[in-house]
Protein backbone atom coordinates (compact mmCIF):
# COMPACT_ATOMS: atom_id res chain seq x y z
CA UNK A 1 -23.60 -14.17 -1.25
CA UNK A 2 -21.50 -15.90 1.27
CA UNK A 3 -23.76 -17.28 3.96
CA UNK A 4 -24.02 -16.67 7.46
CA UNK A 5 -21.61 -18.29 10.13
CA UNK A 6 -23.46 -21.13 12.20
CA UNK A 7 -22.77 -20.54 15.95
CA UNK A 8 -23.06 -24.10 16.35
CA UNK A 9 -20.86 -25.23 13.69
CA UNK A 10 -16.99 -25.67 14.92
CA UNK A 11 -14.91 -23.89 13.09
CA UNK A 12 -11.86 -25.46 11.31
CA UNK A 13 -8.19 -25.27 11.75
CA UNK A 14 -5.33 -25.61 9.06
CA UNK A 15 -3.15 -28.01 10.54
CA UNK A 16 0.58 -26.97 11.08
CA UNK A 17 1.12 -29.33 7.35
CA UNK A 18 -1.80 -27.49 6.28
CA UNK A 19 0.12 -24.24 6.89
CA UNK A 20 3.07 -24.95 5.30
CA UNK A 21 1.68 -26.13 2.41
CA UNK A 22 -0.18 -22.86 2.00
CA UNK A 23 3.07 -20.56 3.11
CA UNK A 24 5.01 -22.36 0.28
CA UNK A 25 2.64 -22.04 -2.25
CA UNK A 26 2.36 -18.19 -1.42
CA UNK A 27 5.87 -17.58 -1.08
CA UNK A 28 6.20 -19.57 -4.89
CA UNK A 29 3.61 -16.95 -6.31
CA UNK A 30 4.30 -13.58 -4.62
CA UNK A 31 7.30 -14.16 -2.73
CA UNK A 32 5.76 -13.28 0.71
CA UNK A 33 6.94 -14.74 3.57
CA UNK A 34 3.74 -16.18 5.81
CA UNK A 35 4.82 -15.84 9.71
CA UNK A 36 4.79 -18.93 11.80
CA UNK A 37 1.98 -16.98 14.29
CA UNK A 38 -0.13 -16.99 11.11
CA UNK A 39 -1.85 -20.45 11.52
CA UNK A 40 -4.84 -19.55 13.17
CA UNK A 41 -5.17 -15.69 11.48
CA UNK A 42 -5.32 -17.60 7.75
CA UNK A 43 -7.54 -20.38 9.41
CA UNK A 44 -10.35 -17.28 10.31
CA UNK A 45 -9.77 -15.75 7.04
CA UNK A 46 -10.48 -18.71 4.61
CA UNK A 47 -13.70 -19.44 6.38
CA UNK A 48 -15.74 -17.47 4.29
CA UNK A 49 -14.40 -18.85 0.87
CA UNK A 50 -14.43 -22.68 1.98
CA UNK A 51 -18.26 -22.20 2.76
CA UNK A 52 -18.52 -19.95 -0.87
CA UNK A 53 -16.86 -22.99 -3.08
CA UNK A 54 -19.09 -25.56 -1.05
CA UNK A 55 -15.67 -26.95 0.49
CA UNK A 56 -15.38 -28.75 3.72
CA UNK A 57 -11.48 -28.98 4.20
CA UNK A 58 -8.71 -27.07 3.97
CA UNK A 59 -6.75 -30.15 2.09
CA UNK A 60 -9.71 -29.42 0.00
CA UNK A 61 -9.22 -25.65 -0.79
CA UNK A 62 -5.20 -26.07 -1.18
CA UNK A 63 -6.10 -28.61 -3.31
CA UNK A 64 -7.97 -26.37 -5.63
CA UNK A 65 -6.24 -23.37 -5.58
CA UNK A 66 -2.66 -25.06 -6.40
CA UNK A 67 -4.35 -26.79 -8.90
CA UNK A 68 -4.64 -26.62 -13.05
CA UNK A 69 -5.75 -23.16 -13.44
CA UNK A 70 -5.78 -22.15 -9.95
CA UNK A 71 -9.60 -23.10 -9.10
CA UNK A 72 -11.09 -20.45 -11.52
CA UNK A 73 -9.72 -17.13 -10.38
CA UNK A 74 -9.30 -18.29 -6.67
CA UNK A 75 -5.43 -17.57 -6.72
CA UNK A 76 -6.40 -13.93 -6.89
CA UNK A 77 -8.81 -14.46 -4.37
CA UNK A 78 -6.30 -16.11 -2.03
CA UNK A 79 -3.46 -12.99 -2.44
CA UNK A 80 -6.56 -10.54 -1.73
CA UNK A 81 -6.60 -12.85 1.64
CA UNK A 82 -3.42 -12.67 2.35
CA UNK A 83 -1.99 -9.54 1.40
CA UNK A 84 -5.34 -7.63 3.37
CA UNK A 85 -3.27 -5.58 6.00
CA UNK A 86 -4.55 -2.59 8.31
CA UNK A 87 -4.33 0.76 6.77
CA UNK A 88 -5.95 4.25 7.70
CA UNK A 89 -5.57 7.81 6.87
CA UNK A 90 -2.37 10.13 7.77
CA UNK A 91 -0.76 6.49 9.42
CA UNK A 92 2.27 7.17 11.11
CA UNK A 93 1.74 11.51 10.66
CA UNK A 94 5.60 11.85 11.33
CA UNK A 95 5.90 11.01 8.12
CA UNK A 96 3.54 13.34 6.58
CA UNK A 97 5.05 16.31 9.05
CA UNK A 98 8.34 15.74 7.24
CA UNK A 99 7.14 15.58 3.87
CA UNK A 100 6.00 19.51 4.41
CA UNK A 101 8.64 20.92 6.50
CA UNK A 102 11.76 19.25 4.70
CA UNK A 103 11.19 17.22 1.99
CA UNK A 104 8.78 18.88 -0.21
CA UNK A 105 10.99 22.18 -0.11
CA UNK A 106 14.06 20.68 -0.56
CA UNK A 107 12.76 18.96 -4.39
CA UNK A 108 11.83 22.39 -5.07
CA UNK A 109 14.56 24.24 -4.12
CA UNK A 110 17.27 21.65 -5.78
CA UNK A 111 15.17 20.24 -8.57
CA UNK A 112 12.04 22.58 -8.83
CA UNK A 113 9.86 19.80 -8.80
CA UNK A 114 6.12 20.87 -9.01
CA UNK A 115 6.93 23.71 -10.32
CA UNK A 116 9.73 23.61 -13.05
CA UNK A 117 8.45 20.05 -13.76
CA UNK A 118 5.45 17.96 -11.66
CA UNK A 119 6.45 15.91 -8.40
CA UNK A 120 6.38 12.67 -8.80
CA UNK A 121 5.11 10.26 -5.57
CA UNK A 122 4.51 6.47 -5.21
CA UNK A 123 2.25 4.50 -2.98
CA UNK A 124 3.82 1.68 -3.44
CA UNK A 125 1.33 -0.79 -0.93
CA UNK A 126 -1.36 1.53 -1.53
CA UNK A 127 -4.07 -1.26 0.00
CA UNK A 128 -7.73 0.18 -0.18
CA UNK A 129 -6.22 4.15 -0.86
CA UNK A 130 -6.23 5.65 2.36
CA UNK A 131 -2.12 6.60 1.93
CA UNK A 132 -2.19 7.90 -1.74
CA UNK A 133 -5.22 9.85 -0.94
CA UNK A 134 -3.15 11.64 2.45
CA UNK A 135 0.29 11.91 0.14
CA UNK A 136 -2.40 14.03 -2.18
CA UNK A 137 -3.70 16.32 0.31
CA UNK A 138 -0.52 16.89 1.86
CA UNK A 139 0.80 17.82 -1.63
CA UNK A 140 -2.33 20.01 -2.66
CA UNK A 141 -2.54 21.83 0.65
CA UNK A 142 1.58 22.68 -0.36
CA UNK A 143 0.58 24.53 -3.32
CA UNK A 144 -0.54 27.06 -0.71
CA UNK A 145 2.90 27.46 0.43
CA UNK A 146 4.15 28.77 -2.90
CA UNK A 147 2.33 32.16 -3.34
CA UNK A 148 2.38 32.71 -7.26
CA UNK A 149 3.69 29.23 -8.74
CA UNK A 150 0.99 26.52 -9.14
CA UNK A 151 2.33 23.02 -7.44
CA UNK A 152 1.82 19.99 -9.61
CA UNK A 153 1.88 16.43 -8.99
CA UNK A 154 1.25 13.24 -9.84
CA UNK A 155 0.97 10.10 -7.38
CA UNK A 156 1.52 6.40 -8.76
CA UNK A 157 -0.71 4.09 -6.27
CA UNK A 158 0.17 0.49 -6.66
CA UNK A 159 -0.97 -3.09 -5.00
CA UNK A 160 -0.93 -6.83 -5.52
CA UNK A 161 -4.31 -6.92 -4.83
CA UNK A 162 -7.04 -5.98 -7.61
CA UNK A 163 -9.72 -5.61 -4.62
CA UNK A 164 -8.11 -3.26 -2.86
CA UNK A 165 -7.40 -1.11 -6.40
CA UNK A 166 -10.68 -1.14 -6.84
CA UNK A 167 -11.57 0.15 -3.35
CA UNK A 168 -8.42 2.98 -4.12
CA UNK A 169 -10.48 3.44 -7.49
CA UNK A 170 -13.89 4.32 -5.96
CA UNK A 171 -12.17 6.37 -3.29
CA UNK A 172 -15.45 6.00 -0.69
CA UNK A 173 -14.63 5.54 3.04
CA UNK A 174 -16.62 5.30 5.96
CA UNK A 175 -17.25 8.63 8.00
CA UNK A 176 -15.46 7.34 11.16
CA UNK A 177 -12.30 6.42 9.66
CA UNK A 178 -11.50 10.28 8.50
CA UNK A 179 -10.69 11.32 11.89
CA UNK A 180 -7.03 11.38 11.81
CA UNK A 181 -7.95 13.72 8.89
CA UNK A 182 -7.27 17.54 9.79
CA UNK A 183 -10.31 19.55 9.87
CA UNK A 184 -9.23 22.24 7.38
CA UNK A 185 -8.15 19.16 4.77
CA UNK A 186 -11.55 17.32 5.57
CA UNK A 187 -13.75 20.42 4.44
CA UNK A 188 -11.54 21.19 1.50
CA UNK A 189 -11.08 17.51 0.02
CA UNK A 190 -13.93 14.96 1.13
CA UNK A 191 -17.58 15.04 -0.01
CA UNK A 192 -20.51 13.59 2.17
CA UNK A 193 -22.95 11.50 0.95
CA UNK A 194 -25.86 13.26 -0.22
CA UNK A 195 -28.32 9.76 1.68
CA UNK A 196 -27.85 11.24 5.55
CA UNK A 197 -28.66 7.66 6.38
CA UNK A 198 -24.76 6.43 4.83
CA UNK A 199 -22.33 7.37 7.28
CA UNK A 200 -19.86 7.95 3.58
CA UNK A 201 -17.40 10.20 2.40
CA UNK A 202 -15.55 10.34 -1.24
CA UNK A 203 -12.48 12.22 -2.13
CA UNK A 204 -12.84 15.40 -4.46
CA UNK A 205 -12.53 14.38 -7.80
CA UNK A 206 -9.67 17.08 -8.01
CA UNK A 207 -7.76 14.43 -5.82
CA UNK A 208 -8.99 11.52 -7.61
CA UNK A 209 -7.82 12.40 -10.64
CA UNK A 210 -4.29 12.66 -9.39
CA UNK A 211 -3.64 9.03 -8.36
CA UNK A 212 -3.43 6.91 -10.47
CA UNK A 213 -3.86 2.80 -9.02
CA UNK A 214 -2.02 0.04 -10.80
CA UNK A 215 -1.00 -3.77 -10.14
CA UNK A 216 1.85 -3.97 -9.25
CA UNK A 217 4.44 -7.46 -7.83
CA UNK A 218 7.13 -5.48 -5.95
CA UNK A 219 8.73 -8.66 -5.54
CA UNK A 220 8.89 -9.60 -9.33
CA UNK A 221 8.27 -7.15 -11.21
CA UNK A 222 10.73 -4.22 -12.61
CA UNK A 223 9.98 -0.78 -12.01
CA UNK A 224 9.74 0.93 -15.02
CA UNK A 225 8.75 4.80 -14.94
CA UNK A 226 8.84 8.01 -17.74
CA UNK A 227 10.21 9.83 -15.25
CA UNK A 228 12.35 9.08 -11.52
CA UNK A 229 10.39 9.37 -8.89
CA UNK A 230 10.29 11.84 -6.00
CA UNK A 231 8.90 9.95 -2.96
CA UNK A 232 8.29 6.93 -2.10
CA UNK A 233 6.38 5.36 0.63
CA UNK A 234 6.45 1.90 1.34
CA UNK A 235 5.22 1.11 4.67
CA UNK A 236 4.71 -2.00 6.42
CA UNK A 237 5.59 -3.97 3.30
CA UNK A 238 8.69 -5.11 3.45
CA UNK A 239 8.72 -6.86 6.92
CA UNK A 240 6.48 -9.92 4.59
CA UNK A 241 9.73 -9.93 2.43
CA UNK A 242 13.11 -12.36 2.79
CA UNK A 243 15.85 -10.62 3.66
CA UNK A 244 17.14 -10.99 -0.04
CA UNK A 245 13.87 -9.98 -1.40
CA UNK A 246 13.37 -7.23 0.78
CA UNK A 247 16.92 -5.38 -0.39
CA UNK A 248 16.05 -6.15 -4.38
CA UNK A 249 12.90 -4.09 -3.86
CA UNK A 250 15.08 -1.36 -1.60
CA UNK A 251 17.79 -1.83 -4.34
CA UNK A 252 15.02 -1.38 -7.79
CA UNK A 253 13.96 1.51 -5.21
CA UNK A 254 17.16 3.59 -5.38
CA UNK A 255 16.97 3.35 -9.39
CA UNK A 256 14.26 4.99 -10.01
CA UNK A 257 14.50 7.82 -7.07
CA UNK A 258 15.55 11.08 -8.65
CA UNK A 259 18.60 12.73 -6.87
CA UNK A 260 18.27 12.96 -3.22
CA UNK A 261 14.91 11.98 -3.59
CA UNK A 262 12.93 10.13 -0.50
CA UNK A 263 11.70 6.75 0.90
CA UNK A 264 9.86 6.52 3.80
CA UNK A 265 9.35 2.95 5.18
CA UNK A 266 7.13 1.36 8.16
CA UNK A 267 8.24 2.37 11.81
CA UNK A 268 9.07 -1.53 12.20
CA UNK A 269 11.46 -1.82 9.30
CA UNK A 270 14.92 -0.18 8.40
CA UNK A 271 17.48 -0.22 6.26
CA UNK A 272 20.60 -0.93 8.21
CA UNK A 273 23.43 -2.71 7.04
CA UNK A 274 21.99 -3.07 3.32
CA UNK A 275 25.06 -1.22 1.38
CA UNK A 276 22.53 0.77 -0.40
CA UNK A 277 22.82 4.48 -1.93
CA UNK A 278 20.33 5.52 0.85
CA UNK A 279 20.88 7.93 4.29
CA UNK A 280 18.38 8.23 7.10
CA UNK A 281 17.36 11.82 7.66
CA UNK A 282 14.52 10.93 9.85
CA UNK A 283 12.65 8.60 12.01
CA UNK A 284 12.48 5.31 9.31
CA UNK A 285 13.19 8.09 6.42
CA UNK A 286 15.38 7.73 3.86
CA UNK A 287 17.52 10.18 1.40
CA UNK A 288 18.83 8.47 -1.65
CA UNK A 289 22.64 9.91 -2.08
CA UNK A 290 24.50 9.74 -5.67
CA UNK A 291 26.72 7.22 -6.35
């Protein structure tokens, strides 16, 4: 058990040296870029695991954790760290709008997917679940669209970071942070705890057993799949990328969309001026065209 901040202790601060040290060491493992505003965000996070190991410097801690063996596991500690980002349920809804009113009956109608064959989707920054679990109910509440013919689909949720799989995994979430959940979706696909006192929900297993989470490098890693896939979201991930990183990960992205499938990316990001088989056919939306 970590323990308890001292109020009376000072806090310490990477220096800038510090910093850089750390950013190069990160980008070296998972290729992401730290941002220069990041000093004093990875000085707050580290806290807790300098006072865990018994450490009382940062030179300390880098010293560790870049060397033989990575301090024991703390490598994977440090990318759970780093790569912790702000996530909630039906984030950025445009996205989700589009998904029903265009994209979803456009696979069907020009590939029958989820019906002739299952849809295929991929979180591919899943963090802690919360966008897997929406693509899911978004797809499951489509099946109603198609009187007679049973929608099926499959959702690939991947991350860097085992801790957040494992959160993905358990599929538990606080009460308050369902609230951009609709109402009708909420009493069809989350059970309460049965303890009044915990304030918890859990998705249906119905749901859970239709995401699948995985560990997954974008940056390194290929992307190799039984079948192309349908959707894609990957939001808010590739603004941590180099610009050469970021289009090999929009590039392996194309390859293993089926025809005309869809990417949707973070309201911050775009694809502009990449020379990639990809059209915008809505707000940060993307339509992969044939060669």
């Amino acid at each position: 058990m970590i323990p308890p901040l001292d109020p009376t202790t000072p806090r310490l601060q990477l220096t800038g040296a510090e910093f850089n040290r750390l950013a190069d060491f990160i980008f070296s493992k998972i290729h992401i870029k730290m941002p220069k505003t990041g000093q004093v965000v990875m000085s707050a996070r580290l806290q807790s695991r300098l006072r865990e190991l018994g450490l009382s410097s940062f030179r300390e801690y880098l010293d560790l954790v870049t060397g033989p063996g990575h301090g024991g596991g703390e490598l994977e500690r440090l990318i759970d760290t780093v790569t912790t980002n702000t996530t909630q349920f039906f984030r950025e809804s445009h996205h989700f709008d589009f998904m029903t009113q265009t994209a979803l009956p456009d696979l069907v109608k020009r590939l029958g997917a989820g019906v002739n064959r299952p849809l295929t989707a991929w979180s591919a920054a899943c963090s802690s679940g919360q966008e897997p679990y929406s693509m899911a109910m978004v797809l499951q509440d489509f099946d109603r669209k198609l009187p007679g013919r049973a929608f099926r689909f499959h959702i690939l949720a991947t991350d860097i970071s085992r801790q957040v799989l494992d959160q993905t995994r358990q599929a538990t979430y606080p009460m308050a942070e369902t609230a951009p959940i609709p109402q009708a979706m909420k009493k069809r696909f989350l059970l309460k705890s049965r303890d009044p006192s915990r304030a918890l929900v859990r998705i249906v297993p119905e749901l859970r057993s239709l995401v699948k989470p995985g560990l997954l490098n974008l940056a390194e890693a290929p992307f190799r799949f039984s079948r192309p896939m349908d959707l894609i979201f990957c939001r808010n991930v590739l603004i941590y990328f180099r610009e050469e990183i970021k289009r090999e990960i929009v590039r392996k992205f194309s390859q293993c969309l089926s025809p005309g499938g869809y990417l949707f990316i973070g309201n911050s990001e775009s694809l502009d001026k990449m020379g990639l088989p990809f059209r915008q056919v809505s707000t940060t939306t993307y339509q992969r065209t044939d060669p």
